[in-house]
Tab-separated table of C-alpha atoms in Angstrom:
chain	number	residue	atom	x	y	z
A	597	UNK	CA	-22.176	4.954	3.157
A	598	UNK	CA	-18.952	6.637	4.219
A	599	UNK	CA	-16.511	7.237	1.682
A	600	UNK	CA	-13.259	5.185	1.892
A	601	UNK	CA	-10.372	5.041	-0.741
A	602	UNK	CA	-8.347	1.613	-0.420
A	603	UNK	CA	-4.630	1.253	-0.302
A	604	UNK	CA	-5.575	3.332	-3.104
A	605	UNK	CA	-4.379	3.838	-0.631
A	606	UNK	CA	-4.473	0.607	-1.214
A	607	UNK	CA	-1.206	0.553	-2.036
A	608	UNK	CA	-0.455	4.732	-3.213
A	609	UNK	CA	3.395	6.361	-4.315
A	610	UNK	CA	5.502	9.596	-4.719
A	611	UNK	CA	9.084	8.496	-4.318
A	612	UNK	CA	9.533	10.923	-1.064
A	613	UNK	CA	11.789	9.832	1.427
A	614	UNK	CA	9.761	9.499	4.989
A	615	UNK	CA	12.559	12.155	6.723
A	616	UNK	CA	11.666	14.683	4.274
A	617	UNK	CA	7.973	14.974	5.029
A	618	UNK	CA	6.188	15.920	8.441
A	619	UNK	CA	4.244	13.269	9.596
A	620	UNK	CA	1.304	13.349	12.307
A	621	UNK	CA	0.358	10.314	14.018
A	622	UNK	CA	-3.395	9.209	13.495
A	623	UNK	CA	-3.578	5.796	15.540
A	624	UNK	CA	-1.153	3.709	17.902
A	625	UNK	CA	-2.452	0.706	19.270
A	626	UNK	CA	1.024	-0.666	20.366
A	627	UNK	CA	1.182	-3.242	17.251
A	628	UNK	CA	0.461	-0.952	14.565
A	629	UNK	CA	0.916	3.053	13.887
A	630	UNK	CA	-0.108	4.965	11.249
A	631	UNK	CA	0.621	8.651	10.408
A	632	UNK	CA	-0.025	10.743	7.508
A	633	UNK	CA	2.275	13.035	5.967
A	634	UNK	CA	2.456	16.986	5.341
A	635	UNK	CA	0.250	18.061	2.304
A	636	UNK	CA	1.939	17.919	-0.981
A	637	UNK	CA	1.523	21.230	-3.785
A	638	UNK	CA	-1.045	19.057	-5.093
A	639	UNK	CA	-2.973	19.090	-1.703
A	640	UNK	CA	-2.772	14.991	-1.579
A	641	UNK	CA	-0.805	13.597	1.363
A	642	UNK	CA	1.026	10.775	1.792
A	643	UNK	CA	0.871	8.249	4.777
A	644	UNK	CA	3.085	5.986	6.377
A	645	UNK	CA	2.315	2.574	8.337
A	646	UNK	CA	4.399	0.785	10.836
A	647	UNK	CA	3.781	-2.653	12.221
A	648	UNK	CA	5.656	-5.166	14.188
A	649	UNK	CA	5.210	-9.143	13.917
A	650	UNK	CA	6.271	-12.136	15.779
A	651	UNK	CA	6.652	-13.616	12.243
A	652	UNK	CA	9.603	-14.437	9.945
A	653	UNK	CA	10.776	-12.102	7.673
A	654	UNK	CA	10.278	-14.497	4.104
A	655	UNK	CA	6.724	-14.931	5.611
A	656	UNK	CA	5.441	-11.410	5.690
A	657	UNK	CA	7.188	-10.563	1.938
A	658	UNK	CA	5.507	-13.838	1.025
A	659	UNK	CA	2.310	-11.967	1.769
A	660	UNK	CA	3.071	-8.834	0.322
A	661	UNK	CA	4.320	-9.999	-2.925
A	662	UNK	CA	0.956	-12.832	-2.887
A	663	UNK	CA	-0.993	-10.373	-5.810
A	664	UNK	CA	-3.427	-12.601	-6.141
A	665	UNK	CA	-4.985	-12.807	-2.670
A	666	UNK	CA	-4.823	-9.109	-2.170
A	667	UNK	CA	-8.432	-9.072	-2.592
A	668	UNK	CA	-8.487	-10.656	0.862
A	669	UNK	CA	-7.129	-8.404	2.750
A	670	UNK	CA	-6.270	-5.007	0.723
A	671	UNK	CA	-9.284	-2.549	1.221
A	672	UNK	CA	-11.847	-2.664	-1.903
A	673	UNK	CA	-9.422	-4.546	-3.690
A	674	UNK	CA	-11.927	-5.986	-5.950
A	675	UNK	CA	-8.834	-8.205	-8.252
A	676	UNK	CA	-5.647	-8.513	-8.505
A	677	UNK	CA	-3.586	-10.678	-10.949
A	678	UNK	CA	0.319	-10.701	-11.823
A	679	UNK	CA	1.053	-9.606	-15.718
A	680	UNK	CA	4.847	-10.213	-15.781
A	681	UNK	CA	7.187	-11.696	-13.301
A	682	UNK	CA	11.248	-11.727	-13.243
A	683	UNK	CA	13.459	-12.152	-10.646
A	684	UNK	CA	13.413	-8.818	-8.953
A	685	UNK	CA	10.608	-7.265	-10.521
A	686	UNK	CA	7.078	-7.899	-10.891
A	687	UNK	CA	4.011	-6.360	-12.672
A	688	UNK	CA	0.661	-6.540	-11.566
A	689	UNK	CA	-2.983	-5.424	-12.099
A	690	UNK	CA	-5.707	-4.426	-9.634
A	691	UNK	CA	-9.389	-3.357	-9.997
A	692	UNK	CA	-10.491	-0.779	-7.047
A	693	UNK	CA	-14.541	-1.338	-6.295
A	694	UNK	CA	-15.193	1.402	-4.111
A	695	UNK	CA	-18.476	2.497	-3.327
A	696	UNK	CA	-20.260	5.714	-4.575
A	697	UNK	CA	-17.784	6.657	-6.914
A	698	UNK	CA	-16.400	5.136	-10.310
A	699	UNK	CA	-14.048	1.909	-10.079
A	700	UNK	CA	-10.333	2.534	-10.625
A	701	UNK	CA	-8.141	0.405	-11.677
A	702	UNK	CA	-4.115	0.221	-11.577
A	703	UNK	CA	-0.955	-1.421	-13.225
A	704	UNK	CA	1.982	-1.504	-10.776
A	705	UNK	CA	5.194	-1.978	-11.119
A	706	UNK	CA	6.919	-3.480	-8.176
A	707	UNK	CA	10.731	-3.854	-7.777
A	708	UNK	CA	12.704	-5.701	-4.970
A	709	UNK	CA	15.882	-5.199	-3.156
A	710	UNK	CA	18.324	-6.547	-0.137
A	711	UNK	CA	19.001	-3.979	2.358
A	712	UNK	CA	20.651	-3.976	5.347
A	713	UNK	CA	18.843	-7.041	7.386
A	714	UNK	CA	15.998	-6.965	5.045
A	715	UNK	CA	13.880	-6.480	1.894
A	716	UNK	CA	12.440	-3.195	-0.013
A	717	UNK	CA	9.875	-3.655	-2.133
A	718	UNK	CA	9.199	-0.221	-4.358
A	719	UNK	CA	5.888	0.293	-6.315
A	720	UNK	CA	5.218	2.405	-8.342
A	721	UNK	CA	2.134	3.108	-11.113
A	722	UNK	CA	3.001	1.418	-14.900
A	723	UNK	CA	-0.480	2.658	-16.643
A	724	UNK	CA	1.040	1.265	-19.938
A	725	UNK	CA	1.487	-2.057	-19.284
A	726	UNK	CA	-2.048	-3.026	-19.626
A	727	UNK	CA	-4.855	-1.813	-22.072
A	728	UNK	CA	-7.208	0.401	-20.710
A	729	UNK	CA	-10.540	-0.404	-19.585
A	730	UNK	CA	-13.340	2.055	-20.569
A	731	UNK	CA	-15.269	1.848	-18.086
A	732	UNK	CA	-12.638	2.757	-15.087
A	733	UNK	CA	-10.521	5.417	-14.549
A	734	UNK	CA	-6.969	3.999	-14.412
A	735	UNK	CA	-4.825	5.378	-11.461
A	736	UNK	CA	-1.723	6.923	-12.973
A	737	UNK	CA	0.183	8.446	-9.684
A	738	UNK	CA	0.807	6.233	-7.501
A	739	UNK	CA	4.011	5.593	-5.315
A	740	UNK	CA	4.352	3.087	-2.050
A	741	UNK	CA	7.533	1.551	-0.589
A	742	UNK	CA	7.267	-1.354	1.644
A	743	UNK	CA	10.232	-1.798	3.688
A	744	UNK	CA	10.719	-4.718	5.762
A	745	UNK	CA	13.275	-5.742	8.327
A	746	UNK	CA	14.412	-8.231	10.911
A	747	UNK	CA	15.073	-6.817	14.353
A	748	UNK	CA	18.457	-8.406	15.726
A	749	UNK	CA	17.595	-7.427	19.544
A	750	UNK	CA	14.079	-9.443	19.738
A	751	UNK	CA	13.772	-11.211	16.409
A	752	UNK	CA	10.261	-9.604	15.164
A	753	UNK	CA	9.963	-8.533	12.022
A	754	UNK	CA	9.339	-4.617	11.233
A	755	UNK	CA	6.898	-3.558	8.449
A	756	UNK	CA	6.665	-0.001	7.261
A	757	UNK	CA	4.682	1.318	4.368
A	758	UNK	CA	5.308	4.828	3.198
A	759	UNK	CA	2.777	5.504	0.171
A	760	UNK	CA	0.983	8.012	-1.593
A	761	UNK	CA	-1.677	8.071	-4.548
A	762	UNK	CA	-3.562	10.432	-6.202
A	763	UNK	CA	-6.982	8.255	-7.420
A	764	UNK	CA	-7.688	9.915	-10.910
A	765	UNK	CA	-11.325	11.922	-11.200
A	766	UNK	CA	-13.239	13.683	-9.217
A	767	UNK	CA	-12.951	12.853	-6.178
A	768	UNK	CA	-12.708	15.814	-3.306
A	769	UNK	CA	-9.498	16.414	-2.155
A	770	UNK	CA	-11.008	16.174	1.987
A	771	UNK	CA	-12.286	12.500	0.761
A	772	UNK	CA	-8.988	11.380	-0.149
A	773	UNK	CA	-7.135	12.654	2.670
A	774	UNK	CA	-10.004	12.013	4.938
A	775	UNK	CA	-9.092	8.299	4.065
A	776	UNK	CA	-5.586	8.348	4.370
A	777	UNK	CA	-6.303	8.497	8.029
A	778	UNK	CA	-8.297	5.640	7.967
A	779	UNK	CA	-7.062	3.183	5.483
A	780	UNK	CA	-3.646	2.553	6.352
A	781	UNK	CA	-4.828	1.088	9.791
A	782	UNK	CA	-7.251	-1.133	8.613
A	783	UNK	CA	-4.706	-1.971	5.823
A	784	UNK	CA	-2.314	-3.104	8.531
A	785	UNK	CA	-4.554	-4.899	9.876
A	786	UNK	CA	-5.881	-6.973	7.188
A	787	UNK	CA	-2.215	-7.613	6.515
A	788	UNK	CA	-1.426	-9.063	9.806
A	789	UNK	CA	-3.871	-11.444	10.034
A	790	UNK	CA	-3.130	-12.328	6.296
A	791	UNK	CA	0.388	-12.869	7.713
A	792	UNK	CA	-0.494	-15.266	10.244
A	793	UNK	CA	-3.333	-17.219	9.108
């Protein structure tokens, strides 16, 4: 079985702005594009995620900020429950089952903000905020920044995802970037028909 790292990339973060990075597409399919990003010094690279919906905007940050049915449609998201919840920020916890390699799991700190005809939702890793479990390897570096926005011109919504994550272990560096190119679309994906179900 083909090694695949979720939004560990199921949902990964390095507080880089997308301008500052070189990005090479890796799939179009005229709903959803993905790209991932020029390598990092740590040899990790980020990738970024753009999707448009004929959906209202509460709906898809509805979705997003659902934690507890990420396990339906985030890649080898094996759990996910909320820890703490305010108005603008949220903490979370997910378990990563992936196969042929340890579980990982993460603590994420998510914080939301009104922008310019939209919402930004910025994650980043808390490893802290939950005792550790022995028998994972908790996920420490993480960043992802989900920015969402209405369209004025044609009323879809835009999605974009700009995330990075460095998994914790040993895992070989190829792996993970081998599945930054595939995750994010099937990420997307998922998402979309989370969105609209």
């Amino acid at each position: 079985m083909t090694l695949k790292l979720s939004l560990i990339l199921c949902i990964g973060l390095m507080l880089v702005h997308p301008s500052d990075i070189h990005w090479e597409m890796t799939k179009d399919d005229g709903m959803i594009t993905t790209y991932i990003g020029s390598e990092s010094g740590t040899g990790l690279r980020p990738t970024r995620s753009i999707m448009l919906v004929n959906e209202p905007l509460e709906k898809v940050y509805n979705t997003i900020m659902n934690i507890e049915r990420y396990p339906k449609w985030v890649p080898y998201c094996g759990s996910a429950r909320v820890l703490e919840r305010s108005d603008s920020t949220i903490h979370f916890y997910q378990v990563l089952e992936m196969p042929m390699v340890k579980n990982r799991d993460i603590v994420i700190r998510a914080e939301v903000e009104q922008i310019a005809n939209g919402i930004r939702i910025s994650m980043t890793a808390a490893p802290d905020k939950a005792k550790k479990n022995a028998d994972m390897i908790r996920i420490t570096d993480f960043t992802a920044v989900y920015t969402i926005t209405k369209r004025q011109h044609d009323n879809r919504t835009l999605i974009e995802l700009t995330n990075r994550v460095d998994p914790g272990g040993y895992i070989p560096t190829f792996a993970i970037n081998w599945a930054s190119k595939s995750q994010p679309y099937e990420t997307f994906s998922n998402l979309k028909r989370e969105i609209i179900r």
